[in-house]
PDB file of C-alpha atoms and ligand atoms in Angstrom:
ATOM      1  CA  UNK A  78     292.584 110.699 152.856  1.00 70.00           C
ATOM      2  CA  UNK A  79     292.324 108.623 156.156  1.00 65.00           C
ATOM      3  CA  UNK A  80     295.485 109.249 158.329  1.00 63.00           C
ATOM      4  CA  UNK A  81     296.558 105.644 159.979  1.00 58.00           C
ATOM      5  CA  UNK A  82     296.615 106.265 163.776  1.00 54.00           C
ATOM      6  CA  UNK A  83     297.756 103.037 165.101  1.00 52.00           C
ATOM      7  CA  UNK A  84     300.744 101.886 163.647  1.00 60.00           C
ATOM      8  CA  UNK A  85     300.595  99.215 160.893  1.00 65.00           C
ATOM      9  CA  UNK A  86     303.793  96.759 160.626  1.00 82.00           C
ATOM     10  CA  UNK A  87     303.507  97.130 156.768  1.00 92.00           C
ATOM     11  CA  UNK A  88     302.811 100.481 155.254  1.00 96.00           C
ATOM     12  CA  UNK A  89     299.311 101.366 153.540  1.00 97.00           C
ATOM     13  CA  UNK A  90     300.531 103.880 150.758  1.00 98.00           C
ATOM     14  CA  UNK A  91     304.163 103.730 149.647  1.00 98.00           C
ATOM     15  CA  UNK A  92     304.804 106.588 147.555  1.00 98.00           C
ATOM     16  CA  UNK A  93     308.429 106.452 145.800  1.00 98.00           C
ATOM     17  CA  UNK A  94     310.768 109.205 144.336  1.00 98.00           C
ATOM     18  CA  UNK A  95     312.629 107.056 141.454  1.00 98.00           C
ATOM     19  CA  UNK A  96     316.010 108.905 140.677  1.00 98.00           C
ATOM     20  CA  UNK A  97     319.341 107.899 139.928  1.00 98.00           C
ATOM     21  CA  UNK A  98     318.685 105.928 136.081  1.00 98.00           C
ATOM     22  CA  UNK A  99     320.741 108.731 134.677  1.00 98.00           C
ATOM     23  CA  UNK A 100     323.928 107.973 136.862  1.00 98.00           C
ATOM     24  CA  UNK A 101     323.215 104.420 136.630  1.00 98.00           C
ATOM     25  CA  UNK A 102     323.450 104.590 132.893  1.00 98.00           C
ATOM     26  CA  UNK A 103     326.471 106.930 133.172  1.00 98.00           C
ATOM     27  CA  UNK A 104     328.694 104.886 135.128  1.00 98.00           C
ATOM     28  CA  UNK A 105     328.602 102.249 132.518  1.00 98.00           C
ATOM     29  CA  UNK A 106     329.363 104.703 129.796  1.00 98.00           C
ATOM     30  CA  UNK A 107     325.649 105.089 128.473  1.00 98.00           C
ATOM     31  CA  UNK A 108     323.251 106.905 127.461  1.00 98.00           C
ATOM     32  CA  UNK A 109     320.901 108.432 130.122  1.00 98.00           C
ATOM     33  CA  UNK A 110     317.930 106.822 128.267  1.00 98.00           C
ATOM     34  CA  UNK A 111     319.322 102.845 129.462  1.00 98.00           C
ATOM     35  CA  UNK A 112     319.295 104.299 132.566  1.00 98.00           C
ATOM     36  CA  UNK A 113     315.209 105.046 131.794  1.00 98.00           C
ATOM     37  CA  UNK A 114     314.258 101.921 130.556  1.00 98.00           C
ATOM     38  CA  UNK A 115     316.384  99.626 133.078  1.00 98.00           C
ATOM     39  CA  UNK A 116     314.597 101.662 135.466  1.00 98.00           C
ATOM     40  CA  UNK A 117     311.291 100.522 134.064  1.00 98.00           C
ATOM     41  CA  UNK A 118     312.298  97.352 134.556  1.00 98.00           C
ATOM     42  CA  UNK A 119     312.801  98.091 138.210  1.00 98.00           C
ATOM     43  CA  UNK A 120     308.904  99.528 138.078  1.00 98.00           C
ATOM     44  CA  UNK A 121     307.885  96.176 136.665  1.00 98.00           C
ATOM     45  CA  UNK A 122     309.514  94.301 139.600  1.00 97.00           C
ATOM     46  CA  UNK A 123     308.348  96.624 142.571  1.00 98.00           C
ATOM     47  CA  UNK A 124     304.640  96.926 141.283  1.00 98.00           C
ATOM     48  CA  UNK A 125     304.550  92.774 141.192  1.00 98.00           C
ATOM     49  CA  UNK A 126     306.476  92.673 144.865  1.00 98.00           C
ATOM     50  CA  UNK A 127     304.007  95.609 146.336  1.00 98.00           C
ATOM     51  CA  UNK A 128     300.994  93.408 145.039  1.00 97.00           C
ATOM     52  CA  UNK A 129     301.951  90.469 146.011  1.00 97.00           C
ATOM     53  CA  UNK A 130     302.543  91.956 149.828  1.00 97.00           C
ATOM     54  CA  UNK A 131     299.020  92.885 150.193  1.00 96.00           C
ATOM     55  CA  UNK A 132     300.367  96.847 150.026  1.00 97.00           C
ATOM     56  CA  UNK A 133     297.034  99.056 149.255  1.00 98.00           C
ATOM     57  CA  UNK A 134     298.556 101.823 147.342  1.00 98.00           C
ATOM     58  CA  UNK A 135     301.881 101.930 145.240  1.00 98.00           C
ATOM     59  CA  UNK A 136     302.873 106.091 144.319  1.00 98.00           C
ATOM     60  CA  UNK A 137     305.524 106.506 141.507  1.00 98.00           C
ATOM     61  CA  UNK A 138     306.971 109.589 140.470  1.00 98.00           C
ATOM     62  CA  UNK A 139     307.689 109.259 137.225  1.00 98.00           C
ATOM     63  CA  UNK A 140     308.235 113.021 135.237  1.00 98.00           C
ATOM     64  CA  UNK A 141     307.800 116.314 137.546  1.00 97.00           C
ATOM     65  CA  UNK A 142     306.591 119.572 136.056  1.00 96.00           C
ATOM     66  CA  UNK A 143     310.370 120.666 136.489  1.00 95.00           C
ATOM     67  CA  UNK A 144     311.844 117.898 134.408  1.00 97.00           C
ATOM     68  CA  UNK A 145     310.396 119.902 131.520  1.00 98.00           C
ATOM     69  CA  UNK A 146     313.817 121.416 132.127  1.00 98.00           C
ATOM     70  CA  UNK A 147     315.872 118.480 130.632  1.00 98.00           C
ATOM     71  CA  UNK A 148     317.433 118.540 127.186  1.00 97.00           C
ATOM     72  CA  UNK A 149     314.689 118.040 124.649  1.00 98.00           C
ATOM     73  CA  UNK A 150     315.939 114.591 123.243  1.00 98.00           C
ATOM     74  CA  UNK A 151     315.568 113.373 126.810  1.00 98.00           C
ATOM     75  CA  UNK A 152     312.142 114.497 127.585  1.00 98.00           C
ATOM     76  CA  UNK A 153     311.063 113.329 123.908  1.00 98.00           C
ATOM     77  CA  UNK A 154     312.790 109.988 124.665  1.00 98.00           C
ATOM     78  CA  UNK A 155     310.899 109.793 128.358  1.00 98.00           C
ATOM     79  CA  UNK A 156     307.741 110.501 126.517  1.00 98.00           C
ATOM     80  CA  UNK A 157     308.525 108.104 124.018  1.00 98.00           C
ATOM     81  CA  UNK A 158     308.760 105.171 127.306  1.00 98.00           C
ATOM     82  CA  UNK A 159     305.611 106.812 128.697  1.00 98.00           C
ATOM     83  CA  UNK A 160     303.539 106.196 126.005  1.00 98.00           C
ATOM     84  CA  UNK A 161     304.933 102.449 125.171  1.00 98.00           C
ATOM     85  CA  UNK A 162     304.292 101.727 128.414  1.00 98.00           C
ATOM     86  CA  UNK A 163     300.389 102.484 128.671  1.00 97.00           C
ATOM     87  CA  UNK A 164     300.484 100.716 125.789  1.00 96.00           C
ATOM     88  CA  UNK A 165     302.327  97.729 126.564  1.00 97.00           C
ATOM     89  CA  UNK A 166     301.498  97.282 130.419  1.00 97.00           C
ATOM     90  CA  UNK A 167     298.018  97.649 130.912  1.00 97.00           C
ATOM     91  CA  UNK A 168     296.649  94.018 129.988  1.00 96.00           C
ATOM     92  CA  UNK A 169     299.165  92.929 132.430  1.00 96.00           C
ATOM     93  CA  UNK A 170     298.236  95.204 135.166  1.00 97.00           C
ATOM     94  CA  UNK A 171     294.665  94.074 134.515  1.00 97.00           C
ATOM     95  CA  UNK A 172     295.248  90.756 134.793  1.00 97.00           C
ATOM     96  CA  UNK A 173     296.694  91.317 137.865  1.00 97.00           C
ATOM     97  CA  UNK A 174     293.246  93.276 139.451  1.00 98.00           C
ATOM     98  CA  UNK A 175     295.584  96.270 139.499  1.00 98.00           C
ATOM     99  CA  UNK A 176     294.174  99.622 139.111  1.00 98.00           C
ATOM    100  CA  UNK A 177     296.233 102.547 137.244  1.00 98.00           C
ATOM    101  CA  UNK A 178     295.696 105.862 137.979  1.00 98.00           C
ATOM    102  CA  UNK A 179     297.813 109.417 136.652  1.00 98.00           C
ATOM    103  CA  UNK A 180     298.098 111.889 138.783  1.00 98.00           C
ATOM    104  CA  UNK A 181     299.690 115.602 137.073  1.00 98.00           C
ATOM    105  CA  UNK A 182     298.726 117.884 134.568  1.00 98.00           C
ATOM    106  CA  UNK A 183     297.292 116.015 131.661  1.00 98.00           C
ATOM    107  CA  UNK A 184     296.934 119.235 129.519  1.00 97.00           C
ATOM    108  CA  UNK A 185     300.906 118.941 128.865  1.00 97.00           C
ATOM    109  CA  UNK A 186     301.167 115.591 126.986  1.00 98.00           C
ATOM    110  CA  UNK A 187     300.553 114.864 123.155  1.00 98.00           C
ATOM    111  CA  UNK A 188     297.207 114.000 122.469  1.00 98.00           C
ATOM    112  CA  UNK A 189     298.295 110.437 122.546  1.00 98.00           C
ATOM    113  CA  UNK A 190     299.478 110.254 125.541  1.00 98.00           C
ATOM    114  CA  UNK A 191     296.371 111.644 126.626  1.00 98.00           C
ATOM    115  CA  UNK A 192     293.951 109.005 125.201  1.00 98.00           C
ATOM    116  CA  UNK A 193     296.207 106.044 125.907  1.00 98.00           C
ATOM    117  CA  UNK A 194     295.756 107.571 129.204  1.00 98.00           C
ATOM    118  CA  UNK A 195     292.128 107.420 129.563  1.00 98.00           C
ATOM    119  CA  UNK A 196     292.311 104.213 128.219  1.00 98.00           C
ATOM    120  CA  UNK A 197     294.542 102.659 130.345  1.00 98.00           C
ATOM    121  CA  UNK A 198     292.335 104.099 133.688  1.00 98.00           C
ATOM    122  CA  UNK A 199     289.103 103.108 132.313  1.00 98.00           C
ATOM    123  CA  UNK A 200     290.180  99.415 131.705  1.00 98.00           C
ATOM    124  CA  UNK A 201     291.637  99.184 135.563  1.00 98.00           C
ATOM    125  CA  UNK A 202     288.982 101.546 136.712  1.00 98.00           C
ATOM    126  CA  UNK A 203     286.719  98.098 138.787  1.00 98.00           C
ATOM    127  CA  UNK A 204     289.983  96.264 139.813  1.00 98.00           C
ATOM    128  CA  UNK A 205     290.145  95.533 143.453  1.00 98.00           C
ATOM    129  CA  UNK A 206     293.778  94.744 144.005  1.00 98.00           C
ATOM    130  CA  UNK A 207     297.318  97.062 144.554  1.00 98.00           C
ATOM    131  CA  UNK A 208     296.084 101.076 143.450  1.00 98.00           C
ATOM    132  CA  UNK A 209     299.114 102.532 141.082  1.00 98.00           C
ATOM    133  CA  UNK A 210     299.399 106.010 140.809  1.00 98.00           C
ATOM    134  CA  UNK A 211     302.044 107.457 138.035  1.00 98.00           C
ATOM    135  CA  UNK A 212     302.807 110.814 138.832  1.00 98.00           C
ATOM    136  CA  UNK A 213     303.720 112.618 135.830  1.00 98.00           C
ATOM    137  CA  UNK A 214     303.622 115.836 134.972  1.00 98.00           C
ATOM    138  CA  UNK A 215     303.193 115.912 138.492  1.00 98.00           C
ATOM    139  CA  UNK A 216     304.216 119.337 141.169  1.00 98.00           C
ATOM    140  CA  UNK A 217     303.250 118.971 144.441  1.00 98.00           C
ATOM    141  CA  UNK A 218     302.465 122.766 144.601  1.00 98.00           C
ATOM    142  CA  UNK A 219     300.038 122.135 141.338  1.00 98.00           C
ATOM    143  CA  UNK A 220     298.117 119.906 143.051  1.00 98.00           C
ATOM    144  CA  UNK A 221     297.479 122.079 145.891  1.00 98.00           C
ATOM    145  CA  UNK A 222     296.337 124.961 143.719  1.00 98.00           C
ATOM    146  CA  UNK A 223     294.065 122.597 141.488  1.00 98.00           C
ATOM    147  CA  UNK A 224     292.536 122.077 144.963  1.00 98.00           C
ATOM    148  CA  UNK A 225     291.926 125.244 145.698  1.00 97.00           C
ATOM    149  CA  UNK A 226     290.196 125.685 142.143  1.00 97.00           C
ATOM    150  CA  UNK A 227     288.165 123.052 142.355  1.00 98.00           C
ATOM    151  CA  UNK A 228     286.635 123.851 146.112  1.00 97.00           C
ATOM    152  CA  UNK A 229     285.953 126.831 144.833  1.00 96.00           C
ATOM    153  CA  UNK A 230     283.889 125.751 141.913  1.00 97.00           C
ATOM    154  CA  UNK A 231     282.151 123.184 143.617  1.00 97.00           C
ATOM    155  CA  UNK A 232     281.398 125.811 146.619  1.00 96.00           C
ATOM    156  CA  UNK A 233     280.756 129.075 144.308  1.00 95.00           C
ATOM    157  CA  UNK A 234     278.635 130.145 147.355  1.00 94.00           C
ATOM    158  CA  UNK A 235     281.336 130.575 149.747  1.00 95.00           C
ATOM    159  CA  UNK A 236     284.303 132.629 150.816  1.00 94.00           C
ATOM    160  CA  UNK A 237     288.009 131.148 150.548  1.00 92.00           C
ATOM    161  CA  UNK A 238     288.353 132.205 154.327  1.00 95.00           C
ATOM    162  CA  UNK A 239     285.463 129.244 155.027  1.00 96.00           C
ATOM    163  CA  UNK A 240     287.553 126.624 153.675  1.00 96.00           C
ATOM    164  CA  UNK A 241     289.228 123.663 156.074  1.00 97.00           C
ATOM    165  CA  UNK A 242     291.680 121.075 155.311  1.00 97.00           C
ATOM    166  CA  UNK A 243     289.225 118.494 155.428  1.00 96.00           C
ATOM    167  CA  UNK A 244     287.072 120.492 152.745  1.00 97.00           C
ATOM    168  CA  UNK A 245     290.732 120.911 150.946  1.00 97.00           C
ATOM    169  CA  UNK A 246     291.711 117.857 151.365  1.00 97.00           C
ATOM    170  CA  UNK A 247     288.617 116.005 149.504  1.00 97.00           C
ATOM    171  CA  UNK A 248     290.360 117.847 146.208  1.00 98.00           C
ATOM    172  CA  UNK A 249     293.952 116.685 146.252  1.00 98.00           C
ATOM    173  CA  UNK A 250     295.239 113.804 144.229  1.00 98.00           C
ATOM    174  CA  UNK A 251     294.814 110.954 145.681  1.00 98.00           C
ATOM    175  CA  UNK A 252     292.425 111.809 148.565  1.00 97.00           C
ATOM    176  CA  UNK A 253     290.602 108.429 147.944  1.00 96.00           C
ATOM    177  CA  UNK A 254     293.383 106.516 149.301  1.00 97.00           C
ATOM    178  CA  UNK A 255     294.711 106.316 152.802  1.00 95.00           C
ATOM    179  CA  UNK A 256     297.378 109.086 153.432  1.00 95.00           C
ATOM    180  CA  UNK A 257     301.217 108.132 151.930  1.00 97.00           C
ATOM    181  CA  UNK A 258     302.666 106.234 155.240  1.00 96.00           C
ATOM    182  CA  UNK A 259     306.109 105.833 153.981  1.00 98.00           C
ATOM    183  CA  UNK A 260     308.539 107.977 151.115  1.00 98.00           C
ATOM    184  CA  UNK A 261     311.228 106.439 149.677  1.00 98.00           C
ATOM    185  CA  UNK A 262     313.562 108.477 147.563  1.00 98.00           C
ATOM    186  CA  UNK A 263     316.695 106.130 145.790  1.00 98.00           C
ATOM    187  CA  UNK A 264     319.760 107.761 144.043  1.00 98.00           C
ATOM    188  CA  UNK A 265     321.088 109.424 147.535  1.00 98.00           C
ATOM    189  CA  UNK A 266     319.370 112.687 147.474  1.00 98.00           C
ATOM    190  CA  UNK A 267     317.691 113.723 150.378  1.00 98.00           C
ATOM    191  CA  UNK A 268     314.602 115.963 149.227  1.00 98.00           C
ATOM    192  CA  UNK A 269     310.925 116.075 148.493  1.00 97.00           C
ATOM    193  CA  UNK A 270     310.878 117.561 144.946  1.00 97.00           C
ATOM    194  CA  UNK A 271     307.754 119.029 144.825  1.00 98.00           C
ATOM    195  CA  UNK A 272     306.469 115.519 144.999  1.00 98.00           C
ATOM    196  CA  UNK A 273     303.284 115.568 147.450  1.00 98.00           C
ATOM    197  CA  UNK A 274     303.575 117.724 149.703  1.00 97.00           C
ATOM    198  CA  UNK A 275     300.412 117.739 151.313  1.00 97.00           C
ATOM    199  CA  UNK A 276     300.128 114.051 151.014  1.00 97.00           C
ATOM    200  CA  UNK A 277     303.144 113.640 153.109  1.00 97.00           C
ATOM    201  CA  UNK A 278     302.540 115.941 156.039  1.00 95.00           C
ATOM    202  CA  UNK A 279     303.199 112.606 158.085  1.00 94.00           C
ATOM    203  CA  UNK A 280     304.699 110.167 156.251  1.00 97.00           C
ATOM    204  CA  UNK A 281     308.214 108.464 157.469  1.00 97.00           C
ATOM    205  CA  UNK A 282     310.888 109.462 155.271  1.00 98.00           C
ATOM    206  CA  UNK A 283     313.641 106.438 153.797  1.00 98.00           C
ATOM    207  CA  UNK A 284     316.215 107.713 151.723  1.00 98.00           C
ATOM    208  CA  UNK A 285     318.499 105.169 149.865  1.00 98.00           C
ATOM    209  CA  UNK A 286     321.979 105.484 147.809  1.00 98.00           C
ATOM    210  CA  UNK A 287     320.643 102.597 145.466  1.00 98.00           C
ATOM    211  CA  UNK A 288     320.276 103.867 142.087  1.00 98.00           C
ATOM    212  CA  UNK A 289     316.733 102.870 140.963  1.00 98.00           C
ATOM    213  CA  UNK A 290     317.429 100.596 138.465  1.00 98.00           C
ATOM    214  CA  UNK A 291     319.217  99.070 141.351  1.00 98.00           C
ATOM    215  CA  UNK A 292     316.525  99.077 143.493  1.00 98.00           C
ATOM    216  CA  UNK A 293     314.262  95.452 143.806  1.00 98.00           C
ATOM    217  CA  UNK A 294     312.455  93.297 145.994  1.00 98.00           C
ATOM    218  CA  UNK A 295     315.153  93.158 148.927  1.00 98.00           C
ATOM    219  CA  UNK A 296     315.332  96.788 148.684  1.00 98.00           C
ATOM    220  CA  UNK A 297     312.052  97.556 149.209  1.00 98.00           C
ATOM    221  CA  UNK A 298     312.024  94.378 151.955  1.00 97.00           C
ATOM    222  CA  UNK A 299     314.487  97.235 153.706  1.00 97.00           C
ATOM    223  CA  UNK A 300     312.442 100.093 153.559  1.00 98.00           C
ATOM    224  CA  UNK A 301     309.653  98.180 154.804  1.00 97.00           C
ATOM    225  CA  UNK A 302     311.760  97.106 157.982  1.00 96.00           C
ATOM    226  CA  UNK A 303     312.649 100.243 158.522  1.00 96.00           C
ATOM    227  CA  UNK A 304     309.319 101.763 158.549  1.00 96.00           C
ATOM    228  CA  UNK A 305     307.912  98.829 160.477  1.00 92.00           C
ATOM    229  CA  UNK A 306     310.571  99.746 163.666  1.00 90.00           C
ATOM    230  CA  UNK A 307     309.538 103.512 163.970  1.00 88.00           C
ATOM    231  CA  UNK A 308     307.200 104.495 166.244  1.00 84.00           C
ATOM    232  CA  UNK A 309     305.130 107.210 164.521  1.00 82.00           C
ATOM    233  CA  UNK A 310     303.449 109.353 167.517  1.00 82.00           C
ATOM    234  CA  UNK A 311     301.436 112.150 165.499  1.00 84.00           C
ATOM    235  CA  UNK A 312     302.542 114.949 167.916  1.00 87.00           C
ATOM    236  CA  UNK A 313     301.686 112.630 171.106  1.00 87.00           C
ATOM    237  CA  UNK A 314     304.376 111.538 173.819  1.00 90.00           C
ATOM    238  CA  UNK A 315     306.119 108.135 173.276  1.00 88.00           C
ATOM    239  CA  UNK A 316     304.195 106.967 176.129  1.00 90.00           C
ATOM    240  CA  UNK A 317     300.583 108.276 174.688  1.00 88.00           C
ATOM    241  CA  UNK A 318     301.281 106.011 172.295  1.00 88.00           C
ATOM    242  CA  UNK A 319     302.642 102.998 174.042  1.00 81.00           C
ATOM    243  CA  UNK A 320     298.818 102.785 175.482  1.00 70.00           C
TER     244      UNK A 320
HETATM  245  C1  IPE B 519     314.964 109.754 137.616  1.00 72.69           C
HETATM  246  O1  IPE B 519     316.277 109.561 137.220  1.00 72.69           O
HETATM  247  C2  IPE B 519     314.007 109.680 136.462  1.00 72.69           C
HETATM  248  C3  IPE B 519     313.414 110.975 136.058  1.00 72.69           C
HETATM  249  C4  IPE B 519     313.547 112.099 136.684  1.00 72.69           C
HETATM  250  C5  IPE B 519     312.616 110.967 134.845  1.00 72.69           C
HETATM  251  P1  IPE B 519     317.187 110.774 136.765  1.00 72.69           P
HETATM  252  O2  IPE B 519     317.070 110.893 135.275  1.00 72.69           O
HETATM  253  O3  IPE B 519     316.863 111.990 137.529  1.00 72.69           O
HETATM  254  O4  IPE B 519     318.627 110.240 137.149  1.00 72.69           O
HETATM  255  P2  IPE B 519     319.854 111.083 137.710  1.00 72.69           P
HETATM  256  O5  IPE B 519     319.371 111.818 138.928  1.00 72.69           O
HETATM  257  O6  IPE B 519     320.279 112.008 136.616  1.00 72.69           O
HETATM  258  O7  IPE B 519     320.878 110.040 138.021  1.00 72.69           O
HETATM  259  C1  IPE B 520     312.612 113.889 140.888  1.00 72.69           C
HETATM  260  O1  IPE B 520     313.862 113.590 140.368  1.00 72.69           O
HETATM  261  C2  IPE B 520     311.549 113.620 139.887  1.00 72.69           C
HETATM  262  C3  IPE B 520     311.381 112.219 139.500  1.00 72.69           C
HETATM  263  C4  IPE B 520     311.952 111.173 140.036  1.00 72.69           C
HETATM  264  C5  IPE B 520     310.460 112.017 138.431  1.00 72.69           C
HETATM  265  P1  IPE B 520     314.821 114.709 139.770  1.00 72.69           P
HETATM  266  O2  IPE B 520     316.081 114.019 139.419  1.00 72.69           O
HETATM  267  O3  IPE B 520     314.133 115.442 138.695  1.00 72.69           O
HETATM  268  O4  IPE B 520     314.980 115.664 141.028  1.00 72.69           O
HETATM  269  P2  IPE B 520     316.048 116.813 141.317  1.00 72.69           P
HETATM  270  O5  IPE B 520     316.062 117.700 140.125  1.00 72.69           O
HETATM  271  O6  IPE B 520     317.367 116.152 141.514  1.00 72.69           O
HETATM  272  O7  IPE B 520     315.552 117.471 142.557  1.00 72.69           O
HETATM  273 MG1   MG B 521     317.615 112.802 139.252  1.00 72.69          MG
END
């Protein structure tokens, strides 16, 4: 992961907390699933804006390992949308020199899900275009210990007190990309999530009351604003960084 020292006008890696489909769908008296598959819709519409901006990397959160939580019809129904969409989206994506990638623990979906998974990854594996990462069946604190499990298998020879955080860092999701420059979290909560957390040591946080389904082009337009006016000083003085 390459942290961006000078400071881009557009962001590098967006990463992007999607809530609010279920009150979306409940203020118009339906079920919480609309609220899933308008909200797809919205996914549709923010991967094709993201590409067509020139933005590297494109982070979703789609299902964290707490939403295991929910009422089963809901996660069966989310599942259900998970697995239509690697179906359904991937030639598309592919035309568009998009690469997919899933991020989470694999180990918890149907067998499927799994394979329509590899598929999907291997057929966007040599596109050059927007990177999009699905996080699902994602936990921030997960990844982190996956890390730590794989350093120490692919260093058997030494001791856990010899590892750094660039060693680490080479076994988080994602470390192939530069580091997540901007967060934005719709549906008026104001918190991480276990989303990732070590991915985000230094990313500029944009919170939003839009519900996601709610959430397009000139939304995103916003966020991108926003970021673009911050001056992001990495623990230096304002006027460090002004030179
Ligand atoms: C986000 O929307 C989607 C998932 C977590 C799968 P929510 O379903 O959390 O919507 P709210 O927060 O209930 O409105
Ligand atoms: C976070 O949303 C996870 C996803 C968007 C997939 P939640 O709606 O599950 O988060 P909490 O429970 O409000 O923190
Ligand atoms: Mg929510």
């Amino acid at each position: 992961m390459s942290q961006n020292l000078h400071h881009d006008l557009q962001p590098q890696h967006i990463a992007i907390i999607m809530d609010g489909n279920g009150r979306w769908a409940k203020k118009r008296f339906l079920p919480r699933f609309i609220g899933h598959q308008k909200g797809l819709k919205s996914v549709r519409r923010l991967v094709a804006h993201c590409s067509a901006l020139g933005i590297n990397a494109l982070t979703l959160f789609a299902f964290s390992t707490e939403n295991w939580r929910r009422p089963a019809d809901e996660v069966n129904k989310l599942m259900g949308l998970f697995l239509k969409a690697l179906q359904k989206e991937v030639s598309k994506l592919n035309e568009n020199n998009i690469r997919l990638l899933i991020i989470g623990d694999r180990s918890g979906f149907s067998e499927e899900i799994q394979t329509h998974i590899a598929i999907a990854e291997a057929t966007t594996r040599d596109n050059t275009g927007l990177v999009l990462s699905i996080a699902a069946n994602y936990g921030g604190r997960w990844d982190i210990v996956e890390a730590v499990k794989k350093w120490q298998l692919a260093n058997p020879g030494l001791n856990v007190s010899e590892m750094t955080e660039e060693a680490l860092d080479r076994y988080v999701a994602l470390n192939e990309l530069p580091e997540v420059d901007l967060l934005i979290r719709t549906g008026g909560e104001q918190r991480i999530s276990n989303f990732l957390i070590w991915q985000m040591a230094y990313a500029e946080f944009y919170f939003t009351d839009d519900l996601w389904p709610d959430f397009d082009e000139a939304s995103i337009d916003k966020a991108i604003e926003s970021f673009s006016s911050r001056e992001r000083r990495f623990g230096k003085t304002s006027e460090q960084v002004a030179n």
